[in-house]
PDB file of C-alpha atoms (C1' of nucleotides) in Angstrom:
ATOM      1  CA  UNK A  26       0.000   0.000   0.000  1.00  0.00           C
ATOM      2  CA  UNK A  27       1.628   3.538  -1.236  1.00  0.00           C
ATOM      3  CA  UNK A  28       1.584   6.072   1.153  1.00  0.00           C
ATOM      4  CA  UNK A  29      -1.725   7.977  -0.480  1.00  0.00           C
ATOM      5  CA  UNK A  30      -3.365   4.825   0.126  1.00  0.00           C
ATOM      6  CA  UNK A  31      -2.267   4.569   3.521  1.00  0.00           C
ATOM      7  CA  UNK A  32      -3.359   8.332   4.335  1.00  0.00           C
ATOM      8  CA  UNK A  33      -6.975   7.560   2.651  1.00  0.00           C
ATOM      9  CA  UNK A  34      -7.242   4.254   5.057  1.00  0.00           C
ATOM     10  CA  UNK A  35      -6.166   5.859   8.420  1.00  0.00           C
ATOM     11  CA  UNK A  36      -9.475   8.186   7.598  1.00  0.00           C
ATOM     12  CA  UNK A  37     -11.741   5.508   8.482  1.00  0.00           C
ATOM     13  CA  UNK A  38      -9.337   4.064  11.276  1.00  0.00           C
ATOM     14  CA  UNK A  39     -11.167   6.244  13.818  1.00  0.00           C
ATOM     15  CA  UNK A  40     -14.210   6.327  15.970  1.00  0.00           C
ATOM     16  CA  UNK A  41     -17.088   5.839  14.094  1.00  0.00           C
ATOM     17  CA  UNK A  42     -18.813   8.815  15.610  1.00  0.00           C
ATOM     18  CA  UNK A  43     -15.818  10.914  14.265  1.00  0.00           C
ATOM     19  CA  UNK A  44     -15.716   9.262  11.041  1.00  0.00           C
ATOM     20  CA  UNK A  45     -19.783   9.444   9.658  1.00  0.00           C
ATOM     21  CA  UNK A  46     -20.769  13.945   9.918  1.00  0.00           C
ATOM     22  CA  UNK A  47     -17.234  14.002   7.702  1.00  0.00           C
ATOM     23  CA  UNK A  48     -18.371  11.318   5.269  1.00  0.00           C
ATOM     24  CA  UNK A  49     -21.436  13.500   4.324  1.00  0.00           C
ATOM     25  CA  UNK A  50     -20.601  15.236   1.200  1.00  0.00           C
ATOM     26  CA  UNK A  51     -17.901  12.403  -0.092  1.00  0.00           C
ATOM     27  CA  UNK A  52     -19.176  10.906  -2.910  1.00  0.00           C
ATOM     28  CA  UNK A  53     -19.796   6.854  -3.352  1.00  0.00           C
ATOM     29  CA  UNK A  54     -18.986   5.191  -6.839  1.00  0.00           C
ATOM     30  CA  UNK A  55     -20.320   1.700  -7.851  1.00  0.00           C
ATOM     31  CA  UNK A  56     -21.152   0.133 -10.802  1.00  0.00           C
ATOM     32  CA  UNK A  57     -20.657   3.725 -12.989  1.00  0.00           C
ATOM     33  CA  UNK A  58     -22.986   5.682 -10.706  1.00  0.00           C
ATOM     34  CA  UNK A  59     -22.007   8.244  -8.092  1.00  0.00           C
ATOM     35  CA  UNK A  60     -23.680  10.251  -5.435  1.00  0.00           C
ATOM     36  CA  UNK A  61     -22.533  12.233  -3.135  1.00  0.00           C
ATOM     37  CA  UNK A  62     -23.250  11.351   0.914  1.00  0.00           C
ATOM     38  CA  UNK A  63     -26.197  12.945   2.438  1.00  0.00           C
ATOM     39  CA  UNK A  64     -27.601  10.882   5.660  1.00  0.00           C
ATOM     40  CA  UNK A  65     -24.965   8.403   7.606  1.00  0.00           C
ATOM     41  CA  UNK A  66     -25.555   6.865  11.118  1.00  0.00           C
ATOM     42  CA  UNK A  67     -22.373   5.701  13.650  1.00  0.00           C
ATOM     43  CA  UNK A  68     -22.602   1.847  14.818  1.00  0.00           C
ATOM     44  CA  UNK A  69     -20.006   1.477  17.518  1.00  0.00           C
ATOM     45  CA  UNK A  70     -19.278  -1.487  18.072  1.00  0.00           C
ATOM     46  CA  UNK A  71     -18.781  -3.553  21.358  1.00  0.00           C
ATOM     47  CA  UNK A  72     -19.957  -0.727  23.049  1.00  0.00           C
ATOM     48  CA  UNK A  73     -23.123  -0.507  21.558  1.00  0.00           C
ATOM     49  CA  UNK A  74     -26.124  -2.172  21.973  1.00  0.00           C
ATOM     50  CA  UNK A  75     -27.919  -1.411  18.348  1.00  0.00           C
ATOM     51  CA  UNK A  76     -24.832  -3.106  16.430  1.00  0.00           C
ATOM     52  CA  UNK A  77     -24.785  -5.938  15.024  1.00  0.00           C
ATOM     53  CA  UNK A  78     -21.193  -6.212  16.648  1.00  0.00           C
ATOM     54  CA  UNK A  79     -22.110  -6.416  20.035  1.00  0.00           C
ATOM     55  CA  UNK A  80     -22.284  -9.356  20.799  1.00  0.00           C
ATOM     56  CA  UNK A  81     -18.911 -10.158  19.305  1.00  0.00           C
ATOM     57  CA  UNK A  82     -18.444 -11.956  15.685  1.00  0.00           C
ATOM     58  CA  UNK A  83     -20.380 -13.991  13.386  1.00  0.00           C
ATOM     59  CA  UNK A  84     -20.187 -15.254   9.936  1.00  0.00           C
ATOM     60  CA  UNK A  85     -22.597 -11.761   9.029  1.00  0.00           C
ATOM     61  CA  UNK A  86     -20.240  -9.427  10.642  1.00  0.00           C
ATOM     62  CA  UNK A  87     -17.403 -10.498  10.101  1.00  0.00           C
ATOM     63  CA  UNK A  88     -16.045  -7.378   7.784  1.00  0.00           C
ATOM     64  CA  UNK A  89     -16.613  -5.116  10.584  1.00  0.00           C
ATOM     65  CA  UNK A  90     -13.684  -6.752  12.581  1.00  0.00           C
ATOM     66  CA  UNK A  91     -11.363  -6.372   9.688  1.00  0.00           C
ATOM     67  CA  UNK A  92      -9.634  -3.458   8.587  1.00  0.00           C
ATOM     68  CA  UNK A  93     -10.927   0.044   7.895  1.00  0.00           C
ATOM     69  CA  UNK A  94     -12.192   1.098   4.179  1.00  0.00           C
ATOM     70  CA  UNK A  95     -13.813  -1.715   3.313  1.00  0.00           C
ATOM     71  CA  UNK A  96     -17.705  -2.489   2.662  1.00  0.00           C
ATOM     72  CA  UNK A  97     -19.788  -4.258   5.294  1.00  0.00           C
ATOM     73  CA  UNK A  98     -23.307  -5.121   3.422  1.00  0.00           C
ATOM     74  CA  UNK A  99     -25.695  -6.844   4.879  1.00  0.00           C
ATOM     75  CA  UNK A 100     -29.454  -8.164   4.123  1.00  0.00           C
ATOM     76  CA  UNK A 101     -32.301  -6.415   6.123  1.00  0.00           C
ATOM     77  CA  UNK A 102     -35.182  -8.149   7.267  1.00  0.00           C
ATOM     78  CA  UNK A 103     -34.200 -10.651   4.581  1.00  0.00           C
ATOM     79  CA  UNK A 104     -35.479  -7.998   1.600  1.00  0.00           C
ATOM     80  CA  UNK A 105     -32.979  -5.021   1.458  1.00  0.00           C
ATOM     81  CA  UNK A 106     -28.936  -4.717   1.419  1.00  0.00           C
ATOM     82  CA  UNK A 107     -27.404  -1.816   3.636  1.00  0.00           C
ATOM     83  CA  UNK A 108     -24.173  -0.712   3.118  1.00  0.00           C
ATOM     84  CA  UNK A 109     -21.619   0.560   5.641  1.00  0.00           C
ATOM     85  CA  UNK A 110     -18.535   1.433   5.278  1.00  0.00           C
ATOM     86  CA  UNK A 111     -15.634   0.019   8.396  1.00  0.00           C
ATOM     87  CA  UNK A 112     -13.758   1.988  10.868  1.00  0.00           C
ATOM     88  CA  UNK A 113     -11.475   1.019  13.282  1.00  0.00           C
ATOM     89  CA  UNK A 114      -8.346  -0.337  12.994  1.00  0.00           C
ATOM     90  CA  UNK A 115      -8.644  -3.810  12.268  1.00  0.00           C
ATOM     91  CA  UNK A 116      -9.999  -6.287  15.230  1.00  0.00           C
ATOM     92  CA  UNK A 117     -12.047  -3.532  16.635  1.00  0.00           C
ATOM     93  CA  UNK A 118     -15.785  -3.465  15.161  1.00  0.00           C
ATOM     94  CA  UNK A 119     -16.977  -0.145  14.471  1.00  0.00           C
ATOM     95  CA  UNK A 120     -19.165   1.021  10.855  1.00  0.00           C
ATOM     96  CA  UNK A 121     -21.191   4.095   9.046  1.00  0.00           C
ATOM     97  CA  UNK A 122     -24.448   3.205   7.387  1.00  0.00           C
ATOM     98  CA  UNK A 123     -25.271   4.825   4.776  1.00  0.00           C
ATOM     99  CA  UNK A 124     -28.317   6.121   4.443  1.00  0.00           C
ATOM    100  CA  UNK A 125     -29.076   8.445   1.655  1.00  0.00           C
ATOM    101  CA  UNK A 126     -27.083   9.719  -1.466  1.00  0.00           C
ATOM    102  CA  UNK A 127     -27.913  12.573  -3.880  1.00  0.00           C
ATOM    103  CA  UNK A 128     -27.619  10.713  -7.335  1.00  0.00           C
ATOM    104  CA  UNK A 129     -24.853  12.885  -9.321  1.00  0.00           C
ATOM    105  CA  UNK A 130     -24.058  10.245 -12.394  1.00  0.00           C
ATOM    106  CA  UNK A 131     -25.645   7.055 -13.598  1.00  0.00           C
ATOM    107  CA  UNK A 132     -29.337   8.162 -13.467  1.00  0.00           C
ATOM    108  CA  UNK A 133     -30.330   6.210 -16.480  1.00  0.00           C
ATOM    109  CA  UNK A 134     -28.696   2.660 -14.650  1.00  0.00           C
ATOM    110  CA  UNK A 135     -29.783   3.517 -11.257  1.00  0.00           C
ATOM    111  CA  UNK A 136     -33.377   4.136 -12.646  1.00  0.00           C
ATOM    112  CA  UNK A 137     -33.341   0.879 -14.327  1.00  0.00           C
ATOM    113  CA  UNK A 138     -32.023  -1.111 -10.957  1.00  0.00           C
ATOM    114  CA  UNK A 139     -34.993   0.400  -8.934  1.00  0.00           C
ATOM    115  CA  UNK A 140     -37.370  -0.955 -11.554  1.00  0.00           C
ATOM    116  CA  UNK A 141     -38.903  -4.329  -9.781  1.00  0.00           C
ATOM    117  CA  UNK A 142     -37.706  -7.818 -11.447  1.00  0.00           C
ATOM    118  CA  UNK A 143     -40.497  -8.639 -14.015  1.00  0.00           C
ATOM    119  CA  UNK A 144     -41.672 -11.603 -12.099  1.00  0.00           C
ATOM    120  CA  UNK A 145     -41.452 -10.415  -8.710  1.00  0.00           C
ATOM    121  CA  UNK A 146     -45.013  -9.936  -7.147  1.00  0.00           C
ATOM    122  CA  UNK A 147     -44.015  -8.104  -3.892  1.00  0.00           C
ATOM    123  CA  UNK A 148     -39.745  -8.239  -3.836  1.00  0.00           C
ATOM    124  CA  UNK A 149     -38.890  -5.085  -4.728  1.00  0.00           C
ATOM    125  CA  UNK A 150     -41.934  -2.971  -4.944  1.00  0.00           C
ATOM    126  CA  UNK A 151     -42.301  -0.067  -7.366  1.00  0.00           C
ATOM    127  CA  UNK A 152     -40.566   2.184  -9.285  1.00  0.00           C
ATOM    128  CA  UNK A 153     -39.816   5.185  -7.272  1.00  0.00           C
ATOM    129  CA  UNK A 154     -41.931   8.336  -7.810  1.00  0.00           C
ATOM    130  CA  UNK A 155     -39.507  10.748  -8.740  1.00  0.00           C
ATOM    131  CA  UNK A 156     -35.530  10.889  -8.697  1.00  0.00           C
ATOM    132  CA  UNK A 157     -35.411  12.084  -5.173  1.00  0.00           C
ATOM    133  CA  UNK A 158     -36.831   8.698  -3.953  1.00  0.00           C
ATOM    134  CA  UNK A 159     -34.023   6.806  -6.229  1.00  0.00           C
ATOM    135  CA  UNK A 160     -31.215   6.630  -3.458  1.00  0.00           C
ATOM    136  CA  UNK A 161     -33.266   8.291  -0.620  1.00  0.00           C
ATOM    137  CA  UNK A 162     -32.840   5.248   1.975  1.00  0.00           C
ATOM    138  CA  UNK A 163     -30.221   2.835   2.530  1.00  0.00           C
ATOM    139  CA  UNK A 164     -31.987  -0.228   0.943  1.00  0.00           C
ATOM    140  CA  UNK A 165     -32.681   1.716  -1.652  1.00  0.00           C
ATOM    141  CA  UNK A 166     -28.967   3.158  -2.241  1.00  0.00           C
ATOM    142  CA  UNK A 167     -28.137  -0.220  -2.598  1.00  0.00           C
ATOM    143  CA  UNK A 168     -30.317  -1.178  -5.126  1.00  0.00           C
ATOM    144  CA  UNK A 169     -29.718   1.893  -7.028  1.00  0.00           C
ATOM    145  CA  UNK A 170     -26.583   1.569  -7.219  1.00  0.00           C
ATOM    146  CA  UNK A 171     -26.221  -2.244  -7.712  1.00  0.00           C
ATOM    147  CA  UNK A 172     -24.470  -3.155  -4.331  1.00  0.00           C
ATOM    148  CA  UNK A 173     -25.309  -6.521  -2.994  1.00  0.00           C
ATOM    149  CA  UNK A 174     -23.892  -8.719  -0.541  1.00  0.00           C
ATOM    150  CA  UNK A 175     -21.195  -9.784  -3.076  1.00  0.00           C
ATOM    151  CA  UNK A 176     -19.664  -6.354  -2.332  1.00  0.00           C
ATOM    152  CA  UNK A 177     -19.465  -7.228   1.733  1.00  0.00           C
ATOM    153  CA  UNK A 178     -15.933  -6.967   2.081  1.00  0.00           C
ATOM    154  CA  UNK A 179     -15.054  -4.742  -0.902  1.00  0.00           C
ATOM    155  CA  UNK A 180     -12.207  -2.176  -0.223  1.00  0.00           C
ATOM    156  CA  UNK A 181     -13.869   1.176  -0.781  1.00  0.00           C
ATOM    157  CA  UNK A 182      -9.854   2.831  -1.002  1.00  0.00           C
ATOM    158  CA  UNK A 183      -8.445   0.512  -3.910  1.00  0.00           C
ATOM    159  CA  UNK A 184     -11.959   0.106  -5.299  1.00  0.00           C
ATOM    160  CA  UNK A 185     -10.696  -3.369  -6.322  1.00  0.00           C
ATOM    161  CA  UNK A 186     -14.744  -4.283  -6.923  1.00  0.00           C
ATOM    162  CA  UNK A 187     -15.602  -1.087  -8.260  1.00  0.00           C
ATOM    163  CA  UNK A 188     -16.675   0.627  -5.487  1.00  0.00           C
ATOM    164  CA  UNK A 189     -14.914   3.727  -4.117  1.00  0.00           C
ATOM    165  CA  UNK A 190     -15.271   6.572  -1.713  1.00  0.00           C
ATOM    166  CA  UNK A 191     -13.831   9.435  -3.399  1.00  0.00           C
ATOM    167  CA  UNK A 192     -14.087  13.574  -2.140  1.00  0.00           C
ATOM    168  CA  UNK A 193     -14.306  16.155  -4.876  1.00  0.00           C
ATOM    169  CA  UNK A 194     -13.470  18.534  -2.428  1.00  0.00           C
ATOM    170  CA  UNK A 195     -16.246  19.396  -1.113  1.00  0.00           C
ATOM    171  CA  UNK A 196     -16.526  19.827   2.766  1.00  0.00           C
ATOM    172  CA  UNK A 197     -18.733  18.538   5.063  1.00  0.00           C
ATOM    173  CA  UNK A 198     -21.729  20.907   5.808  1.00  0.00           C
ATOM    174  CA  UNK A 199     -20.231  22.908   8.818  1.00  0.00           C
ATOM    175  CA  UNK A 200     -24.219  22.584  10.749  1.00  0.00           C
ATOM    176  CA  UNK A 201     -25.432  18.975   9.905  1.00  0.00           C
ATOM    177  CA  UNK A 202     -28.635  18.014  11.585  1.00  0.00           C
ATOM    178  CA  UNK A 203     -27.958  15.306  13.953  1.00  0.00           C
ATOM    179  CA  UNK A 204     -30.620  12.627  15.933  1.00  0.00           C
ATOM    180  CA  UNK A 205     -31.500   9.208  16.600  1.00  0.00           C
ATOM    181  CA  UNK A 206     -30.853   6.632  14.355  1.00  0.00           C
ATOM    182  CA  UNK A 207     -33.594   5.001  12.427  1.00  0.00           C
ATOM    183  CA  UNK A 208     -35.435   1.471  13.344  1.00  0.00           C
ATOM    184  CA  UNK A 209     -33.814   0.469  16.243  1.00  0.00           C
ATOM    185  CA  UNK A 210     -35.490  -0.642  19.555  1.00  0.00           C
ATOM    186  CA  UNK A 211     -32.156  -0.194  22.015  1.00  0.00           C
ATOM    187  CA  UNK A 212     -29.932   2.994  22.449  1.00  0.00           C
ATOM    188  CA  UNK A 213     -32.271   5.085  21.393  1.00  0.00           C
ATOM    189  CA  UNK A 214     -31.027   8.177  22.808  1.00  0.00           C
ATOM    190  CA  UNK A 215     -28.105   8.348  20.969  1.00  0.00           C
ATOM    191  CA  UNK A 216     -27.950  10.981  18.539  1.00  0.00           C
ATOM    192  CA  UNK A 217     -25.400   9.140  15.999  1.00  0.00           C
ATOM    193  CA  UNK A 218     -27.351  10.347  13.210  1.00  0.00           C
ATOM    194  CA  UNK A 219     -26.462  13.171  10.520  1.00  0.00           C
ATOM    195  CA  UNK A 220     -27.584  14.232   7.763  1.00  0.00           C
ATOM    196  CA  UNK A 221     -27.506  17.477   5.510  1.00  0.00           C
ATOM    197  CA  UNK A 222     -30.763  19.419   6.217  1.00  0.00           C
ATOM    198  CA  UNK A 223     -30.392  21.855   2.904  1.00  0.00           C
ATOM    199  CA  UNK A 224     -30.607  17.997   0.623  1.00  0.00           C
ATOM    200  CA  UNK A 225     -33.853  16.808  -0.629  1.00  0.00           C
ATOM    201  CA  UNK A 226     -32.997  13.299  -1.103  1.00  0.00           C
ATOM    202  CA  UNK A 227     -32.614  12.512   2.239  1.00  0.00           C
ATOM    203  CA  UNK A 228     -34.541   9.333   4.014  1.00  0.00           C
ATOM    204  CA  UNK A 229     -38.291  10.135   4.646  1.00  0.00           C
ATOM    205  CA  UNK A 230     -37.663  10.186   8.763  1.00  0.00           C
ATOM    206  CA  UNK A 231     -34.832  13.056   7.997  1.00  0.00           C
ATOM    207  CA  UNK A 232     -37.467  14.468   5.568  1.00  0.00           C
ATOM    208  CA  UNK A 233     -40.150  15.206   8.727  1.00  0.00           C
ATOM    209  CA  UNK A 234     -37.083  14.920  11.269  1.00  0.00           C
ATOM    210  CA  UNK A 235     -36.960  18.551  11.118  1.00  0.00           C
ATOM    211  CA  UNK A 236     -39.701  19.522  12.288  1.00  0.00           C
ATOM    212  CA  UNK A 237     -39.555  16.317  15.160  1.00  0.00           C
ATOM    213  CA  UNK A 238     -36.603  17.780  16.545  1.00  0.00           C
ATOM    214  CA  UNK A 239     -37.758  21.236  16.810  1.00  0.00           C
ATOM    215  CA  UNK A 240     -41.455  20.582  18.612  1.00  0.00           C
ATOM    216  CA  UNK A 241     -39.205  18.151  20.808  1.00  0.00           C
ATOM    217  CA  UNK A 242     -37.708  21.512  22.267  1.00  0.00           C
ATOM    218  CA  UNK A 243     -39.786  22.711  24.999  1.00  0.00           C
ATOM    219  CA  UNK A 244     -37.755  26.319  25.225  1.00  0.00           C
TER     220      UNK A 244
ATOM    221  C1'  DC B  10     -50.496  13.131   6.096  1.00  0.00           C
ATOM    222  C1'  DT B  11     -50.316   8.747   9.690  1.00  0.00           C
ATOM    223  C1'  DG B  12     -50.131   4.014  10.892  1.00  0.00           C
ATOM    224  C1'  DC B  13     -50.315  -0.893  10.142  1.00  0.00           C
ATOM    225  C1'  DC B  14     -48.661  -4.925   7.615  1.00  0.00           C
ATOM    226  C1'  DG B  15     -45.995  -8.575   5.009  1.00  0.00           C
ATOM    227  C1'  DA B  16     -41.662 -10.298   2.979  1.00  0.00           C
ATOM    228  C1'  DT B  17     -37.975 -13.366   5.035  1.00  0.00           C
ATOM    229  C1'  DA B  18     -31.949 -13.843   6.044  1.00  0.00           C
ATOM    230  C1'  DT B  19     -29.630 -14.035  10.055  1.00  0.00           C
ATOM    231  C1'  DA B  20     -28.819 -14.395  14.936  1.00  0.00           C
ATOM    232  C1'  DC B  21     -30.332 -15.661  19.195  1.00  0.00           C
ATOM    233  C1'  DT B  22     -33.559 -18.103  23.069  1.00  0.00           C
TER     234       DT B  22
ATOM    235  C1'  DG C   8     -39.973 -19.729  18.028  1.00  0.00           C
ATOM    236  C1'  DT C   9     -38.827 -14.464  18.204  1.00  0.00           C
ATOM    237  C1'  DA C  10     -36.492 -10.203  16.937  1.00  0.00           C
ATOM    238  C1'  DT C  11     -34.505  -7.148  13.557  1.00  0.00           C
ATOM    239  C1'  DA C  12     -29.860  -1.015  11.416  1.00  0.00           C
ATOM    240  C1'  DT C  13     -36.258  -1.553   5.567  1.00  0.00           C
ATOM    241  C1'  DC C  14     -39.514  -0.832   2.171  1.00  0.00           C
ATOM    242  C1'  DG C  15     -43.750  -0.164  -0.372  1.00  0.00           C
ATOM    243  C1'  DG C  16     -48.967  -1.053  -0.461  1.00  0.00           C
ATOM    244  C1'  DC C  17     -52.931   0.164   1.501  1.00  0.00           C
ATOM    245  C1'  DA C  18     -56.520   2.000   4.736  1.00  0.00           C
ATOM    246  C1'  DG C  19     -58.085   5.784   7.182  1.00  0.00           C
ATOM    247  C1'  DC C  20     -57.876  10.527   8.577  1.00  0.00           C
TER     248       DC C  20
END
DNA sequence: CTGCCGATATACT
DNA sequence: GTATATCGGCAGC
């Protein structure tokens, strides 16, 4: 590994929580389509009750406990692949889902993937309604973009299965809104959730998050 | 708009 | 057998 390889890997080598508000605004490349990084949420580990490393390894999770920069994807609810991408040096479990992309390149492919199968009655559901909906979720990032769980594992810094992380440069939003993270039943007060608040193609619960977070306020 | 429901791989009791 | 880091259809406001 060069030493611009190295530099890009000790990026993810940190604490999740550090890690996911500075992804937002990278961009993610797969399968000749690219968005940039909108909505992530922090999964740390040992140390937290909501990952699926907590309770130590298993055949599933097994790329979280290896090095940093690669591509954990797993199958939700036996339907939908979620992508995350490691951090931590290797042996200690740590990841950022991804949960939303603004589609930059590739529309015509990624509109195509989120087309159901012919046959399927139920799989996949419908076409989305517009381009916003095309990447707004993590299942649906996934499918847009063609990752599957024959990417789990894939090194997002060499890109040696097409799929990269790249930055164009441009920074992080400075204010990202941050709360809890989405469909889980334990640590739920955690707010390991960001997400950019100008972006439209955020998830639907960042969509009406706003205004949740504000009426939560009782000042 | 809100809320309920089914699909069903994987891990755990 | 039960729970889950989702999604889209549908019913009812």
């Amino acid at each position: 590994m060069g030493p611009r390889a190295a530099l890009a890997r000790s990026f993810f080598a940190r604490d999740p929580r550090e890690v996911a508000p500075e992804l937002l605004n990278r961009l993610l490349v797969a399968n000749g389509c690219a968005g940039r990084i909108v909505e992530v949420e922090a999964y740390c580990g040992s140390e937290d009750p909501a990952s699926h490393a907590f309770r130590g390894p298993t055949r599933r999770n097994a790329t979280m406990f290896g090095p940093p920069g690669h591509l954990y994807v797993y199958l939700s609810y036996g339907v939908h692949h979620c992508a995350n991408v490691v951090c931590q040096p290797e042996g200690v479990a740590g990841a950022v889902l991804l949960r939303a992309l603004a589609p930059l390149s590739g529309f015509a492919t990624m509109r195509k993937a989120r087309q159901p199968p012919a046959g399927a009655s139920r799989e996949a559901g419908r076409p989305p309604r517009s381009d916003l909906d095309l990447t707004s979720g993590p299942g649906r990032l996934c499918q847009a973009l063609g990752i599957t769980l024959a990417h789990d594992g894939a090194d997002l810094v060499t890109g040696d299965q097409g799929a990269r992380i790249v930055s164009d440069g441009t920074p992080p939003p400075a204010c990202p809104a941050i709360g809890p993270r989405v469909g889980i039943t334990v640590a739920t007060e955690a707010m390991w959730r960001w997400w950019d608040p100008e972006d439209p193609n955020v998830s639907g619960r960042a969509r009406r998050g706003r205004r949740l977070d504000t009426s939560r306020d009782p000042i």
